[in-house]
mmCIF file of C-alpha atoms in Angstrom:
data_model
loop_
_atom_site.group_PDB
_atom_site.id
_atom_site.type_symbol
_atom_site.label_atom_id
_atom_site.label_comp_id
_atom_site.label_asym_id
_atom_site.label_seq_id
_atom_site.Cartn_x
_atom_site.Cartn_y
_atom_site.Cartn_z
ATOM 1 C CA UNK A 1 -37.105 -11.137 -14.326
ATOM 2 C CA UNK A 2 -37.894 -8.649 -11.805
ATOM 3 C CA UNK A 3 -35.626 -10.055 -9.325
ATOM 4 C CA UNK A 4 -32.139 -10.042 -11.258
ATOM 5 C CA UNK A 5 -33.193 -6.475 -11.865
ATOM 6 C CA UNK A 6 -33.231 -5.851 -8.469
ATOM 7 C CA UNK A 7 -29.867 -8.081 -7.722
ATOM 8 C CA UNK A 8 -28.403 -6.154 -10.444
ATOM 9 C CA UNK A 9 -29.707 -2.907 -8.934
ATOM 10 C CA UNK A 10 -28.340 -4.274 -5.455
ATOM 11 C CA UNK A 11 -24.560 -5.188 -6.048
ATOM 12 C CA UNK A 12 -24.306 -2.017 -7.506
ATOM 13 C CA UNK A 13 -24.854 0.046 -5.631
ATOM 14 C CA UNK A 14 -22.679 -1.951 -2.221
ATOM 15 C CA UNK A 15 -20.675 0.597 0.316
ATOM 16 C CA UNK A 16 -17.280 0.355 0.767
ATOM 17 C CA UNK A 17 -15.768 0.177 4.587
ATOM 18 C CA UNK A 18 -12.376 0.595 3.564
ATOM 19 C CA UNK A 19 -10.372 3.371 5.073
ATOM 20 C CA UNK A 20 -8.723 5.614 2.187
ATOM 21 C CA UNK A 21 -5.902 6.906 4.293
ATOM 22 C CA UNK A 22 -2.253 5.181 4.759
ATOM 23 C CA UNK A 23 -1.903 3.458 8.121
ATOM 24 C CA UNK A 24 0.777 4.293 10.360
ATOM 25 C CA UNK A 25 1.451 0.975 10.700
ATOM 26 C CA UNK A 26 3.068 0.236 7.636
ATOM 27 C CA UNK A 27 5.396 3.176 7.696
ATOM 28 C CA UNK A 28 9.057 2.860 7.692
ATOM 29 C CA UNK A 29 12.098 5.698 7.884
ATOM 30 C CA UNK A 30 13.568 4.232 4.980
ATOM 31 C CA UNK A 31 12.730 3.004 1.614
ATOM 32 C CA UNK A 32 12.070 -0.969 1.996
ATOM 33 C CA UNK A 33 12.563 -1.000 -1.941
ATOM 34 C CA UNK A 34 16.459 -0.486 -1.412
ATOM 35 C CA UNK A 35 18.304 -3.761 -2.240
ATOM 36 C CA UNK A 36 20.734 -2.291 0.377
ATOM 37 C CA UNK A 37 17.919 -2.716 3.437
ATOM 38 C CA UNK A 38 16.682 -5.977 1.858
ATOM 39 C CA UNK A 39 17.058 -7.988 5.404
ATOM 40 C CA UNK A 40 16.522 -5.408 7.427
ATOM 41 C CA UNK A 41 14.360 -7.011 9.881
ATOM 42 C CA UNK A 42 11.661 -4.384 10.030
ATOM 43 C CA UNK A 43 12.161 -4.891 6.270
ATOM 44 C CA UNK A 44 8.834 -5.957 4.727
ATOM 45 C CA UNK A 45 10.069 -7.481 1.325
ATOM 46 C CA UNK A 46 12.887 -9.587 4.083
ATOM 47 C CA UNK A 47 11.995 -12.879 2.697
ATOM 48 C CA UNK A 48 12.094 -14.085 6.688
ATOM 49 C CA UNK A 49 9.163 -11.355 7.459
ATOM 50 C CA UNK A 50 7.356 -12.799 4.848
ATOM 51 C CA UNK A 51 4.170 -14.224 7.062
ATOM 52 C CA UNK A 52 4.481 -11.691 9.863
ATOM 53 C CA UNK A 53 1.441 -10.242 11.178
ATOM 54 C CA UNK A 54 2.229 -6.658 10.579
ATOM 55 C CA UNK A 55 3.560 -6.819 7.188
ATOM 56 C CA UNK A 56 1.450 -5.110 4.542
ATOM 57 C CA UNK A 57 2.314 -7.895 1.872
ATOM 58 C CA UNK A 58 1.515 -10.650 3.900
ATOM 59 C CA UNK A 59 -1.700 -12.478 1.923
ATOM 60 C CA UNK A 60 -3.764 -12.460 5.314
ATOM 61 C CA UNK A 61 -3.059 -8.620 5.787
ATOM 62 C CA UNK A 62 -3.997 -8.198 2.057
ATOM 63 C CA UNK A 63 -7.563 -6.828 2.871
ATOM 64 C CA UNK A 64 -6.396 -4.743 6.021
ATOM 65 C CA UNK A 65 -8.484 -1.294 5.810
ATOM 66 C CA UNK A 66 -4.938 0.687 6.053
ATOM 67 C CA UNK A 67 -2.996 -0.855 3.842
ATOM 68 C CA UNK A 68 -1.311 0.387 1.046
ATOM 69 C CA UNK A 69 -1.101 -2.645 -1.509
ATOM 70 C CA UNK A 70 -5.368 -3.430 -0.749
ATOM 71 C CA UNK A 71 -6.609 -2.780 -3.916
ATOM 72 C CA UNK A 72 -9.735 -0.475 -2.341
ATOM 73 C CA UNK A 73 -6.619 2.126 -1.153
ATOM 74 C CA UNK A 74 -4.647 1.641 -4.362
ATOM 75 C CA UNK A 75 -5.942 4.531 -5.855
ATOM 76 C CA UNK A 76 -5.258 6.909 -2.503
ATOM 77 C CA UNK A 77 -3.676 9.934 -3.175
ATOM 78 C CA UNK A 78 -1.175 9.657 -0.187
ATOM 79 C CA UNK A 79 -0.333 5.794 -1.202
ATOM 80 C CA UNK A 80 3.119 5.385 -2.997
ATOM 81 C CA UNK A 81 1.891 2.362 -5.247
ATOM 82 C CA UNK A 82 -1.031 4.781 -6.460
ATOM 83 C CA UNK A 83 -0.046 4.628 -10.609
ATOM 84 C CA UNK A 84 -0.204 8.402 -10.282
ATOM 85 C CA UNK A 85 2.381 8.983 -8.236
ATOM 86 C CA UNK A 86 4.689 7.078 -9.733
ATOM 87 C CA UNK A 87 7.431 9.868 -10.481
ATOM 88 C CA UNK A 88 6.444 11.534 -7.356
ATOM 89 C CA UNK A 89 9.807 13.009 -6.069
ATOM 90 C CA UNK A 90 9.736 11.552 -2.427
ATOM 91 C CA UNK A 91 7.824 7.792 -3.754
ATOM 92 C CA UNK A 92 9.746 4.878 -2.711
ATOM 93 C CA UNK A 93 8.883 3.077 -5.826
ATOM 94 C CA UNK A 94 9.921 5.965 -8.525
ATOM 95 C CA UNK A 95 12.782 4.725 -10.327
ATOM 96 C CA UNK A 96 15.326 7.735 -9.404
ATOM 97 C CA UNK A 97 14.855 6.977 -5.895
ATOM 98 C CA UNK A 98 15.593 3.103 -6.388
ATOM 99 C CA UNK A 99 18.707 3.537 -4.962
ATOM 100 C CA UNK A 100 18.423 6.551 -2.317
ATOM 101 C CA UNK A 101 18.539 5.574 0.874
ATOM 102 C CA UNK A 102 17.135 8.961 2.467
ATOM 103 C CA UNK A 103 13.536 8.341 0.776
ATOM 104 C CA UNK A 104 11.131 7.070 2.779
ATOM 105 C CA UNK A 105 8.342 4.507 2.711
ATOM 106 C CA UNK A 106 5.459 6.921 3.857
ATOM 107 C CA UNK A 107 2.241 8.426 3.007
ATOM 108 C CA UNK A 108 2.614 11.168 0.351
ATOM 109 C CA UNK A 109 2.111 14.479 0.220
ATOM 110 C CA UNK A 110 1.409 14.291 4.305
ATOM 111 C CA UNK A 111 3.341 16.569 6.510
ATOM 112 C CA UNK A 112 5.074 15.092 9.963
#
């Protein structure tokens, strides 16, 4: 009895190593979400990027400290697929900026 109390105890109470910050890795000048960059090569939704080793969608990269789609950073406040900044002004993903091609996939609310 003692015992699961002290598992339960245990795998509560686990660090995390993740990194909360946005990696500079997976920036990009332009918003990837534009179905006018789709193949871009640098692109990371190009279907022929799909596997490559520096794309932040890429199922072995899912984990990667930095990245912005592991689910430790997805509530980051710099990280555009954070549910709070969803109508950010200068987000990627927020629907009036679908089509802009000046808005940037980058960290939020970070100054260059």
């Amino acid at each position: 009895m003692w015992i699961l109390v002290l598992i339960a105890l245990l795998s509560a109470v686990t660090p995390s190593f993740a990194e909360p910050n946005f990696s500079e890795k997976y920036e990009r000048d332009y918003n990837i979400f534009n179905p006018a960059s789709k193949y871009a090569p640098d692109n990371p939704l190009n279907p022929a990027q799909a596997f490559a080793p520096d794309n932040p969608f890429n199922p072995v990269n899912r984990f990667d400290p930095g990245n912005p789609v592991n689910p430790t950073n997805r509530y980051a406040p710099d990280n555009p697929f954070n549910p709070a900044n969803k109508y950010h002004p200068d987000n990627p993903l927020n629907p009036a900026n679908r089509y802009n091609p000046t808005t940037p996939f980058a960290p939020l609310n970070r100054s260059r």
